[in-house]
Coordinates of C-alpha atoms and ligand atoms in Angstrom, one line a residue:
X291 CA 31.0 179.3 223.7
X292 CA 31.7 178.5 220.1
X293 CA 30.0 175.1 220.2
X294 CA 26.6 176.6 220.5
X295 CA 24.9 179.7 219.0
X296 CA 24.0 182.8 221.0
X297 CA 20.3 182.0 220.9
X298 CA 21.1 178.6 222.4
X299 CA 23.3 179.5 225.4
X300 CA 21.9 183.0 225.8
X301 CA 18.9 184.4 227.8
X302 CA 16.2 186.5 226.1
X303 CA 14.6 189.5 227.9
X304 CA 11.2 190.7 226.6
X305 CA 10.5 194.4 226.7
X306 CA 6.9 195.7 226.2
X307 CA 8.1 199.1 224.9
X308 CA 5.1 201.1 226.1
X309 CA 6.0 200.2 229.7
X310 CA 9.8 200.1 230.0
X311 CA 11.0 203.7 230.1
X312 CA 9.5 207.0 228.9
X313 CA 12.1 209.4 227.7
X314 CA 10.0 212.4 226.6
X315 CA 7.4 212.8 229.3
X316 CA 4.3 211.7 227.5
X317 CA 3.6 208.8 229.9
X318 CA 4.4 206.1 227.2
X319 CA 7.6 204.2 227.0
X320 CA 9.8 204.6 223.8
X321 CA 12.9 203.4 222.0
X322 CA 15.1 206.1 223.5
X323 CA 13.9 205.1 226.9
X324 CA 15.0 201.5 226.3
X325 CA 18.4 202.8 225.2
X326 CA 18.8 204.8 228.4
X327 CA 18.1 201.7 230.4
X328 CA 20.6 199.5 228.7
X329 CA 23.1 199.7 231.5
X330 CA 20.5 198.0 233.7
X331 CA 20.2 195.1 231.2
X332 CA 24.0 194.8 231.0
X333 CA 24.3 194.8 234.8
X334 CA 21.5 192.1 235.0
X335 CA 23.3 189.9 232.5
X336 CA 20.8 189.0 229.8
X337 CA 22.1 188.3 226.3
X338 CA 19.3 189.4 223.9
X339 CA 16.4 191.8 224.0
X340 CA 13.1 191.1 222.3
X341 CA 11.0 194.2 221.9
X342 CA 7.2 193.9 221.3
X343 CA 6.0 195.8 218.3
X344 CA 6.9 199.5 217.8
X345 CA 5.8 199.9 214.2
X346 CA 3.4 202.6 213.0
X347 CA 0.0 201.5 214.3
X348 CA -3.4 202.9 215.3
X349 CA -2.8 200.9 218.6
X350 CA -6.2 199.1 218.5
X351 CA -4.2 196.1 219.9
X352 CA -1.2 198.2 221.1
X353 CA 1.0 197.6 218.2
X354 CA -0.1 194.2 217.2
X355 CA -2.1 196.0 214.5
X356 CA 0.6 197.1 212.1
X357 CA 0.0 199.9 209.5
X358 CA 3.6 199.9 208.1
X359 CA 6.1 197.1 208.6
X360 CA 9.1 199.2 207.8
X361 CA 9.0 202.2 210.2
X362 CA 8.7 203.3 213.8
X363 CA 5.5 204.7 215.3
X364 CA 6.1 208.3 216.4
X365 CA 4.9 207.4 219.9
X366 CA 8.0 205.2 220.1
X367 CA 10.4 207.4 218.2
X368 CA 12.0 207.3 214.8
X369 CA 14.1 205.0 212.6
X370 CA 17.1 207.0 213.8
X371 CA 16.2 206.2 217.4
X372 CA 16.0 202.6 216.4
X373 CA 19.4 202.6 214.8
X374 CA 20.9 204.3 217.9
X375 CA 19.3 201.7 220.1
X376 CA 20.4 198.8 217.9
X377 CA 24.0 200.2 217.7
X378 CA 24.2 200.5 221.5
X379 CA 22.7 197.0 222.1
X380 CA 25.3 195.5 219.7
X381 CA 28.1 197.6 221.3
X382 CA 27.2 196.0 224.6
X383 CA 27.5 192.5 223.0
X384 CA 23.8 191.9 223.1
X385 CA 21.4 190.8 220.4
X386 CA 18.2 192.4 219.3
X387 CA 15.0 190.5 218.4
X388 CA 12.0 192.2 216.9
X389 CA 8.4 191.2 217.1
X390 CA 7.0 190.4 213.6
X391 CA 3.3 190.4 213.2
X392 CA 2.5 188.6 209.8
X393 CA -0.9 187.0 210.4
X394 CA -2.8 190.3 210.2
X395 CA -2.3 194.0 209.5
X396 CA -4.1 197.0 210.8
X397 CA -7.3 197.8 208.9
X398 CA -5.5 201.1 208.2
X399 CA -2.6 199.4 206.4
X400 CA -2.5 200.7 202.8
X401 CA -2.8 197.1 201.6
X402 CA -6.1 196.6 203.3
X403 CA -7.3 200.1 202.3
X404 CA -6.7 199.1 198.7
X405 CA -8.1 195.6 199.2
X406 CA -11.5 196.8 200.5
X407 CA -12.1 199.3 197.6
X408 CA -13.6 196.8 195.2
X409 CA -13.9 193.1 194.5
X410 CA -11.5 193.6 191.6
X411 CA -8.8 195.4 193.6
X412 CA -5.3 194.0 192.8
X413 CA -5.0 193.6 196.6
X414 CA -8.4 191.9 197.1
X415 CA -6.9 188.5 197.4
X416 CA -4.3 189.7 199.9
X417 CA -6.9 189.3 202.6
X418 CA -9.7 186.7 203.2
X419 CA -12.9 188.0 201.7
X420 CA -16.1 185.8 201.3
X421 CA -19.7 186.2 200.3
X422 CA -22.3 186.1 203.1
X423 CA -23.9 182.8 203.9
X424 CA -27.3 182.2 202.2
X425 CA -29.0 183.8 205.3
X426 CA -26.8 186.9 205.0
X427 CA -24.7 185.9 208.0
X428 CA -21.0 185.3 208.3
X429 CA -19.4 182.7 205.9
X430 CA -18.6 180.2 208.7
X431 CA -18.9 179.8 212.5
X432 CA -15.3 180.9 213.4
X433 CA -15.0 183.0 216.5
X434 CA -12.5 185.8 217.1
X435 CA -9.8 185.4 219.8
X436 CA -11.2 188.5 221.4
X437 CA -14.9 187.3 221.3
X438 CA -17.7 187.6 218.7
X439 CA -17.7 186.4 215.1
X440 CA -14.4 186.4 213.3
X441 CA -16.1 187.9 210.3
X442 CA -16.8 191.6 209.6
X443 CA -19.3 192.7 206.9
X444 CA -18.0 195.4 204.7
X445 CA -20.9 197.5 203.1
X446 CA -18.9 198.9 200.2
X447 CA -18.5 195.5 198.5
X448 CA -21.1 193.4 200.2
X449 CA -18.6 190.8 201.5
X450 CA -17.2 189.7 204.8
X451 CA -13.5 189.7 205.8
X452 CA -11.9 187.4 208.3
X453 CA -10.1 188.6 211.5
X454 CA -8.8 186.1 214.0
X455 CA -8.4 189.0 216.5
X456 CA -10.0 192.4 216.4
X457 CA -12.0 193.6 213.4
X458 CA -9.2 196.3 213.1
X459 CA -6.8 193.4 212.5
X460 CA -7.8 191.7 209.2
X461 CA -6.0 188.5 208.5
X462 CA -3.7 188.4 205.5
X463 CA -4.1 185.6 202.9
X464 CA -0.8 183.7 203.2
X465 CA -1.9 181.3 200.4
X466 CA -1.2 184.2 198.1
X467 CA 2.5 184.3 197.1
X468 CA 2.5 188.1 196.7
X469 CA 1.7 188.4 200.4
X470 CA 4.6 186.1 201.2
X471 CA 7.0 188.1 199.1
X472 CA 5.9 191.4 200.5
X473 CA 6.4 190.1 204.0
X474 CA 9.8 188.6 203.2
X475 CA 10.8 192.1 202.1
X476 CA 9.7 193.5 205.4
X477 CA 11.9 190.9 207.2
X478 CA 14.9 191.8 204.9
X479 CA 14.3 195.5 205.7
X480 CA 15.1 194.8 209.4
X481 CA 17.7 192.1 208.8
X482 CA 19.6 194.6 206.6
X483 CA 19.4 197.1 209.5
X484 CA 21.1 194.5 211.7
X485 CA 18.4 192.8 213.8
X486 CA 19.3 189.4 215.0
X487 CA 16.0 187.7 214.8
X488 CA 12.2 187.7 215.1
X489 CA 9.6 186.5 217.5
X490 CA 6.8 185.8 215.1
X491 CA 3.3 186.6 216.4
X492 CA 0.7 183.7 216.2
X493 CA 2.7 181.8 213.6
X494 CA 0.4 178.8 213.9
X495 CA -2.5 180.9 212.6
X496 CA -1.0 181.9 209.2
X497 CA -2.7 179.3 207.1
X498 CA -6.5 178.5 207.4
X499 CA -8.4 175.6 206.0
X500 CA -8.6 176.0 202.2
X501 CA -12.4 175.6 202.3
X502 CA -12.9 177.5 205.5
X503 CA -15.0 174.7 206.9
X504 CA -16.9 175.3 210.2
X505 CA -15.1 174.5 213.4
X506 CA -16.7 171.7 215.4
X507 CA -18.4 172.4 218.7
X508 CA -16.3 172.0 221.9
X509 CA -18.3 169.7 224.1
X510 CA -16.2 170.7 227.2
X511 CA -16.9 174.4 226.9
X512 CA -17.9 176.2 230.1
X513 CA -19.4 179.7 230.3
X514 CA -16.6 181.2 232.3
X515 CA -14.2 180.5 229.4
X516 CA -13.4 182.8 226.5
X517 CA -15.9 182.7 223.7
X518 CA -13.3 181.3 221.4
X519 CA -13.4 178.0 223.3
X520 CA -17.0 177.3 222.3
X521 CA -15.5 175.7 219.2
X522 CA -12.4 173.5 218.7
X523 CA -10.0 175.3 216.4
X524 CA -9.6 172.4 214.0
X525 CA -9.8 174.3 210.7
X526 CA -8.9 177.9 211.7
X527 CA -5.2 177.3 212.6
X528 CA -2.4 174.8 212.8
X529 CA -2.9 173.6 209.2
X530 CA -0.3 171.3 207.6
X531 CA 0.5 173.9 204.9
X532 CA 1.7 176.4 207.5
X533 CA 5.0 174.6 207.7
X534 CA 5.9 175.5 204.1
X535 CA 5.3 179.1 204.9
X536 CA 7.5 179.0 208.0
X537 CA 10.3 177.2 206.1
X538 CA 10.2 180.1 203.5
X539 CA 10.5 182.7 206.3
X540 CA 13.4 180.7 207.8
X541 CA 15.1 180.6 204.3
X542 CA 15.0 184.4 204.3
X543 CA 16.8 184.5 207.7
X544 CA 19.3 182.0 206.3
X545 CA 20.4 184.6 203.7
X546 CA 22.0 186.2 206.8
X547 CA 24.3 184.9 209.5
X548 CA 23.1 183.5 212.9
X549 CA 19.7 185.0 212.9
X550 CA 17.0 183.4 215.0
X551 CA 13.3 182.6 214.2
X552 CA 11.1 182.2 217.2
X553 CA 7.5 181.2 216.8
X554 CA 4.7 182.2 219.2
X555 CA 2.6 179.0 219.4
X556 CA 0.0 178.0 221.9
X557 CA -0.4 174.2 221.2
X558 CA 0.1 171.0 223.2
X559 CA 3.6 169.5 223.2
X560 CA 3.0 166.9 220.4
X561 CA 1.7 169.5 218.0
X562 CA 4.3 172.1 219.0
X563 CA 7.1 169.9 217.9
X564 CA 6.0 170.0 214.2
X565 CA 7.0 173.7 214.3
X566 CA 10.7 172.8 214.3
X567 CA 10.0 171.8 210.8
X568 CA 11.1 168.9 208.6
X569 CA 14.9 168.6 208.9
X570 CA 14.7 171.5 211.5
X571 CA 13.9 173.9 208.7
X572 CA 11.1 175.6 210.6
X573 CA 11.3 177.8 213.7
X574 CA 14.6 177.6 215.7
X575 CA 12.6 178.1 218.8
X576 CA 8.8 177.3 218.9
X577 CA 8.0 179.0 222.1
X578 CA 7.4 176.6 225.0
X579 CA 4.6 178.0 227.2
X580 CA 4.2 174.8 229.3
X581 CA 5.2 176.5 232.6
X582 CA 2.7 179.3 232.0
X583 CA -0.2 176.9 231.5
X584 CA 0.4 174.2 234.1
X585 CA -0.5 173.9 237.7
X586 CA 2.5 174.6 240.0
X587 CA 2.9 171.0 241.1
X588 CA 6.2 169.2 241.3
X589 CA 5.0 165.9 239.9
X590 CA 3.1 167.6 237.2
X591 CA 6.0 169.8 236.2
X592 CA 8.4 166.9 236.4
X593 CA 6.3 165.0 233.9
X594 CA 6.0 167.9 231.5
X595 CA 9.7 168.5 231.5
X596 CA 10.3 164.9 230.7
X597 CA 7.6 164.8 228.1
X598 CA 8.9 167.9 226.4
X599 CA 12.6 166.7 226.5
X600 CA 11.5 163.3 225.0
X601 CA 9.3 164.9 222.3
X602 CA 12.0 167.2 221.0
X603 CA 13.1 166.3 217.5
X604 CA 16.8 165.3 217.2
X605 CA 18.8 168.5 217.2
X606 CA 15.9 170.6 218.1
X607 CA 16.8 173.2 220.8
X608 CA 14.5 173.5 223.8
X609 CA 13.3 176.8 225.4
X610 CA 11.2 177.9 228.4
X611 CA 9.1 180.9 229.1
X612 CA 7.8 182.1 232.5
X613 CA 5.9 185.2 231.5
X614 CA 4.8 187.5 228.7
X615 CA 2.6 190.4 227.9
X616 CA -0.5 188.2 227.5
X617 CA -0.3 186.3 230.7
X618 CA -0.8 187.0 234.4
X619 CA 2.5 187.8 236.2
X620 CA 4.3 184.7 237.6
X621 CA 4.9 186.3 241.0
X622 CA 1.2 186.9 241.3
X623 CA 0.3 183.3 240.4
X624 CA 2.9 181.7 242.7
X625 CA 3.5 184.3 245.4
X626 CA 6.9 185.8 246.3
X627 CA 8.5 182.7 247.8
X628 CA 7.7 180.4 244.9
X629 CA 8.6 183.2 242.4
X630 CA 12.2 182.6 243.6
X631 CA 11.9 178.9 243.0
X632 CA 10.4 179.6 239.5
X633 CA 13.4 181.9 238.7
X634 CA 15.8 179.1 239.7
X635 CA 13.9 176.6 237.6
X636 CA 13.7 178.8 234.5
X637 CA 17.5 179.5 234.6
X638 CA 18.6 175.9 235.3
X639 CA 16.4 174.0 232.8
X640 CA 18.0 173.0 229.5
X641 CA 17.0 175.4 226.8
X642 CA 16.9 179.1 226.1
X643 CA 15.1 181.0 228.8
X644 CA 12.8 184.0 228.0
X645 CA 12.3 186.5 230.8
X646 CA 9.5 189.0 230.9
X647 CA 10.5 192.6 232.0
X648 CA 9.6 193.2 235.7
X649 CA 9.4 189.5 236.6
X650 CA 13.0 189.8 237.9
X651 CA 11.7 192.2 240.6
X652 CA 8.6 190.2 241.3
X653 CA 6.1 192.6 239.7
X654 CA 2.5 191.4 240.3
X655 CA -0.8 192.1 238.7
X656 CA -1.6 195.8 239.1
X657 CA -5.3 196.6 239.7
X658 CA -6.7 198.6 236.8
X659 CA -9.7 200.9 237.6
X660 CA -12.5 200.4 235.1
X661 CA -12.1 203.9 233.6
X662 CA -8.4 203.1 232.9
X663 CA -8.8 199.8 231.1
X664 CA -6.8 199.7 227.8
X665 CA -6.9 196.1 226.6
X666 CA -9.3 195.6 223.8
X667 CA -9.9 192.0 224.8
X668 CA -11.2 193.2 228.2
X669 CA -13.4 195.7 226.5
X670 CA -14.9 193.0 224.2
X671 CA -15.3 190.3 226.8
X672 CA -15.5 192.3 230.1
X673 CA -15.4 191.0 233.6
X674 CA -14.2 187.4 233.0
X675 CA -10.6 188.0 234.0
X676 CA -9.0 188.3 230.6
X677 CA -7.6 191.9 231.0
X678 CA -4.0 191.9 230.0
X679 CA -3.3 195.4 231.3
X680 CA -2.3 194.3 234.9
X681 CA 0.7 192.5 233.5
X682 CA 1.7 195.4 231.2
X683 CA 2.2 198.2 233.7
X684 CA 5.3 200.5 233.9
X685 CA 8.6 199.0 235.0
X686 CA 9.2 199.8 238.6
X687 CA 12.6 201.5 238.7
X688 CA 12.3 203.3 242.1
X689 CA 9.9 204.6 244.7
X690 CA 9.2 208.0 243.2
X691 CA 5.7 209.1 242.2
X692 CA 5.9 207.6 238.7
X693 CA 8.3 204.9 239.7
X694 CA 11.2 206.3 237.6
X695 CA 9.3 205.4 234.5
X696 CA 8.1 208.8 233.5
X697 CA 7.8 212.4 234.7
X698 CA 4.0 212.3 234.2
X699 CA 1.1 209.9 235.0
X700 CA 1.8 206.8 232.8
X701 CA -0.6 205.2 230.3
X702 CA -1.3 202.5 232.9
X703 CA -1.3 202.9 236.7
X704 CA 1.9 202.2 238.6
X705 CA 2.2 200.0 241.6
X706 CA 3.2 201.6 244.9
X707 CA 2.0 198.9 247.3
X708 CA 5.4 197.5 248.3
X709 CA 8.3 199.8 248.9
X710 CA 10.9 197.3 247.8
X711 CA 9.3 196.1 244.6
X712 CA 11.6 198.2 242.4
X713 CA 15.0 198.0 240.9
X714 CA 16.6 200.7 243.1
X715 CA 15.6 198.9 246.4
X716 CA 16.4 195.4 245.2
X717 CA 19.8 196.4 243.9
X718 CA 20.8 197.3 247.5
X719 CA 19.5 194.1 249.0
X720 CA 21.5 191.0 248.4
X721 CA 18.6 188.8 249.4
X722 CA 16.2 190.3 246.8
X723 CA 14.7 188.5 243.9
X724 CA 16.6 190.8 241.6
X725 CA 19.9 189.8 243.1
X726 CA 18.9 186.1 242.8
X727 CA 18.1 186.6 239.1
X728 CA 21.4 188.4 238.6
X729 CA 23.3 185.6 240.4
X730 CA 21.5 182.9 238.4
X731 CA 22.3 184.6 235.1
X732 CA 25.9 185.0 236.1
X733 CA 26.2 181.3 237.1
X734 CA 24.5 180.3 233.9
X735 CA 27.1 182.2 231.9
X736 CA 30.0 180.8 234.0
X737 CA 29.0 177.1 234.0
X738 CA 28.3 175.4 230.7
X739 CA 26.5 172.5 232.3
X740 CA 23.7 174.9 233.3
X741 CA 23.3 176.5 229.8
X742 CA 24.1 173.8 227.3
X743 CA 24.5 170.7 229.5
X744 CA 22.5 167.5 229.2
X745 CA 19.2 167.3 231.2
X746 CA 19.1 164.1 233.3
X747 CA 15.8 163.4 235.1
X748 CA 16.1 162.5 238.9
X749 CA 13.4 160.6 240.7
X750 CA 11.8 162.6 243.6
X751 CA 8.5 162.6 245.5
X752 CA 5.9 164.9 246.8
X753 CA 6.7 168.6 246.3
X754 CA 10.3 168.0 245.3
X755 CA 11.4 168.5 241.7
X756 CA 14.9 167.4 240.9
X757 CA 17.1 167.0 237.8
X758 CA 20.7 167.0 236.8
X759 CA 22.6 169.1 234.3
X760 CA 25.9 167.7 233.0
X761 CA 28.5 168.8 230.5
X762 CA 32.0 167.3 230.3
X763 CA 33.3 167.1 233.9
X764 CA 30.7 169.5 235.2
X765 CA 27.7 168.0 237.0
X766 CA 25.0 169.8 238.9
X767 CA 22.0 168.6 240.8
X768 CA 19.0 171.0 240.9
X769 CA 16.6 170.4 243.8
X770 CA 13.4 172.5 244.2
X771 CA 10.7 172.4 246.8
X772 CA 7.5 173.6 245.2
X773 CA 5.5 173.2 248.4
X774 CA 5.1 174.7 251.9
X775 CA 6.6 171.9 254.1
X776 CA 10.1 170.5 254.5
X777 CA 10.9 167.4 252.4
X778 CA 13.8 165.0 252.3
X779 CA 15.7 163.8 249.2
X780 CA 18.0 160.8 249.4
X781 CA 21.1 161.2 247.3
X782 CA 22.4 158.0 245.8
X783 CA 25.1 156.0 247.6
X784 CA 28.4 157.8 247.2
X785 CA 27.0 160.9 245.7
X786 CA 28.1 164.1 247.3
X787 CA 28.3 167.8 246.4
X788 CA 28.2 171.3 247.7
X789 CA 25.7 174.1 247.5
X790 CA 26.5 176.7 244.8
X791 CA 23.3 178.7 245.1
X792 CA 20.2 178.7 247.2
X793 CA 16.8 180.4 247.1
X794 CA 16.7 180.8 250.8
X795 CA 20.2 182.0 251.3
X796 CA 21.8 178.7 252.4
X797 CA 25.6 179.1 252.6
X798 CA 27.4 178.4 249.4
X799 CA 30.0 175.7 249.9
X800 CA 27.8 173.7 252.3
X801 CA 28.7 170.0 251.8
X802 CA 25.8 167.6 251.1
X803 CA 25.5 163.8 251.0
X804 CA 23.1 161.1 252.1
X805 CA 19.7 162.4 252.9
X806 CA 19.3 166.2 252.5
X807 CA 16.5 168.3 254.0
X808 CA 14.9 170.8 251.7
X809 CA 12.8 173.4 253.5
X810 CA 9.6 174.9 252.0
X811 CA 10.3 177.2 249.1
X812 CA 13.9 176.2 248.9
X813 CA 15.7 175.7 245.6
X814 CA 19.3 174.5 245.4
X815 CA 21.9 174.4 242.8
X816 CA 24.3 171.7 244.0
X817 CA 27.6 171.0 242.3
X818 CA 28.4 167.3 242.4
X819 CA 31.8 165.9 243.2
X820 CA 32.9 162.6 241.7
Ligands
LIG77 O1 -1.1 186.7 221.1 C1 -1.8 185.6 220.5 C2 -2.7 184.8 221.4 O2 -3.0 183.7 221.1 C3 -3.1 185.5 222.7 O3 -3.9 186.5 222.5 C4 -3.8 184.4 223.5 O4 -4.9 184.1 222.9 C5 -4.1 185.0 224.9 O5 -3.1 185.8 225.4 C6 -4.4 183.9 225.9 O6 -3.3 183.1 226.1 C7 -0.5 187.5 220.2 C8 0.1 188.7 221.0 O7 1.0 188.2 221.9 C9 -1.0 189.4 221.6 O8 -0.6 190.5 222.4 C10 -1.9 190.0 220.4 O9 -3.0 190.6 221.0 C11 -2.3 188.8 219.5 O10 -1.3 188.0 219.1 C12 -2.8 189.4 218.2 O11 -1.7 189.9 217.5
LIG78 CA1 7.4 208.6 225.5

C-alpha cells in the first residue's frame, strides 16, 4: 500500500512488558519473552508493536518513572536483548514503537539527584522548584494525578518541587532548552537503533503555566471522583506553548524516514485536534480515547464518530483506541457479546487502530487481593475503583498453572475462571473472539476500503450503528447492533450486497437487500454491489 504509510494502514498492538511473557522464571515479563511470542503476533496479523516502558527504573510507577532514558532495566533484559527483539520484529515485517516518558523522570535519575543538591546546581532549573507559599505550604493549589498535593517539600534546600504524578516522578522543566536537547538526544539514541516511532506519555502535560497560577475550583466535583477533579486543570496542562515543544520533537523524527509520533492526550475532541499541530507539524496520531470514555450507546457513538471525523484537520490521520494499561478491560465493561461488536467497530472504523494485549481473547478485570495490590494510584487513593492492576495481569496463553506466562507465580494474579479465555483454546475454536480478531485483521489487510477508505455516515436508529467505507470501486456497509434486541435497517432503494463477516457467525456470501434484520449483538461487514 504505497499510497499510505505503515502507521496509517497498519494496526498497533500494545504490550505491557511486565505481563506478556516471562522468559527467565522470575514471574515478570521481559524483552526476550516478547521475542519468543512474536510468532503469535505474526499469526494474529498486527503490523506494529508498542511496548510500554522497559528503561531502568525504580518501578514506583512500573517504568513510567525513568532513571535512564538510554538503557534497559535488568528486570526486562539488556540492550542486546532489545537489539535481538528489534531485529526479529523487523525481520517479520513489523514495526516497533517505544514508550517515551518526557514529562517527568524518576527521582533517582542522575539529573534530579544533581538538581536537588543545591539552589545553584547547574541542573536546578531542569525541574520545577519554587519557594513555599508565605504560610510555608505548597506554591500553588495543583493536585497530583494520583491524589494529594502535586508539590513535595525538599528539606535540603527549603523548596518544593512539582510532580504531576507521584512524588517519585518530578516533572522536568520543558521551558529550559537544555532539557529539550537532552531529551532529543534520547530520542535519537533509539531512532539510531532502528525504532520506528514513539508513543509519548502525557504529552499535553509538558508545559505548565509560566506563572504557575492556581487552578480554579471545579464546581461539578463529586466525592467519588479522583482528587485531581476537585480543580479544573486550566493552568497545569494543555498550554499553548506545548505545541512548539511537540513540533521540535517531531522535527527530530523527521531527521529519519517514516517514523511515527503518537501523543497520549486525554482531552475533549476540540482540544485534541490542536495536537496535530500547525500545518500538521505536531503528533502524527494524537491518541483518540473517545471509545474508552463514552457510554456504549449507538446514537452516542454515532455522534462522536461524526464529530471526530468532522473535527479532524485537513490531512490529519484518525486513530481509535479500545483499551490500554490505564483503563478497565473493554470485555469487562461491555460483556463478551458486545466485546465482539467492539472488535468489529475498532477494525472497521477509519483510522489506525490500537489494540491492547489480551483484549483479543476477551481478558477481563482480574480481582486483586488487597495484599497483592501493586498500582501506586490505588495505594494513594484506595478503595475508589482506580486500581489499574486488574487490566495489567499476565497474558493468558493456555490453561496451565501460570497460564503459560511463567514457570512461577507471576507479579500479578492470573485468571483461571474461564477455561477458554486463553490463546491455546481460542486458536482451536473458529467461533472464538481471537479468531474473529484474526479474521478482521486479515480482512483489513486485504481490502483497502476498510483500512484507508473514506468514512461515510449512514443514518440509523435505536441500537443500530451503521456507516460505509469506500475506496475506488470497493464499498462496504458496516452495521452493528449495540443492544440486546433485534432491529431492522432499511437499505436504500436498489442497494444490495453480501455478508463478508459477521459477529454471530452468519454465513459469508448471504445476499442482502431491502430491509435487513440485525439480531442483538450482531455486527456485519457487508460488501455492496453496484
Ligand atoms: O497516563 C497518564 C494519565 O493521564 C493516566 O494516569 C490517567 O490519569 C488515568 O489513567 C485515568 O484515565 C500515563 C501512563 O499511561 C500511566 O501509566 C502513568 O502512570 C502516567 O502517565 C504517568 O507517567
Ligand atoms: Ca522475567
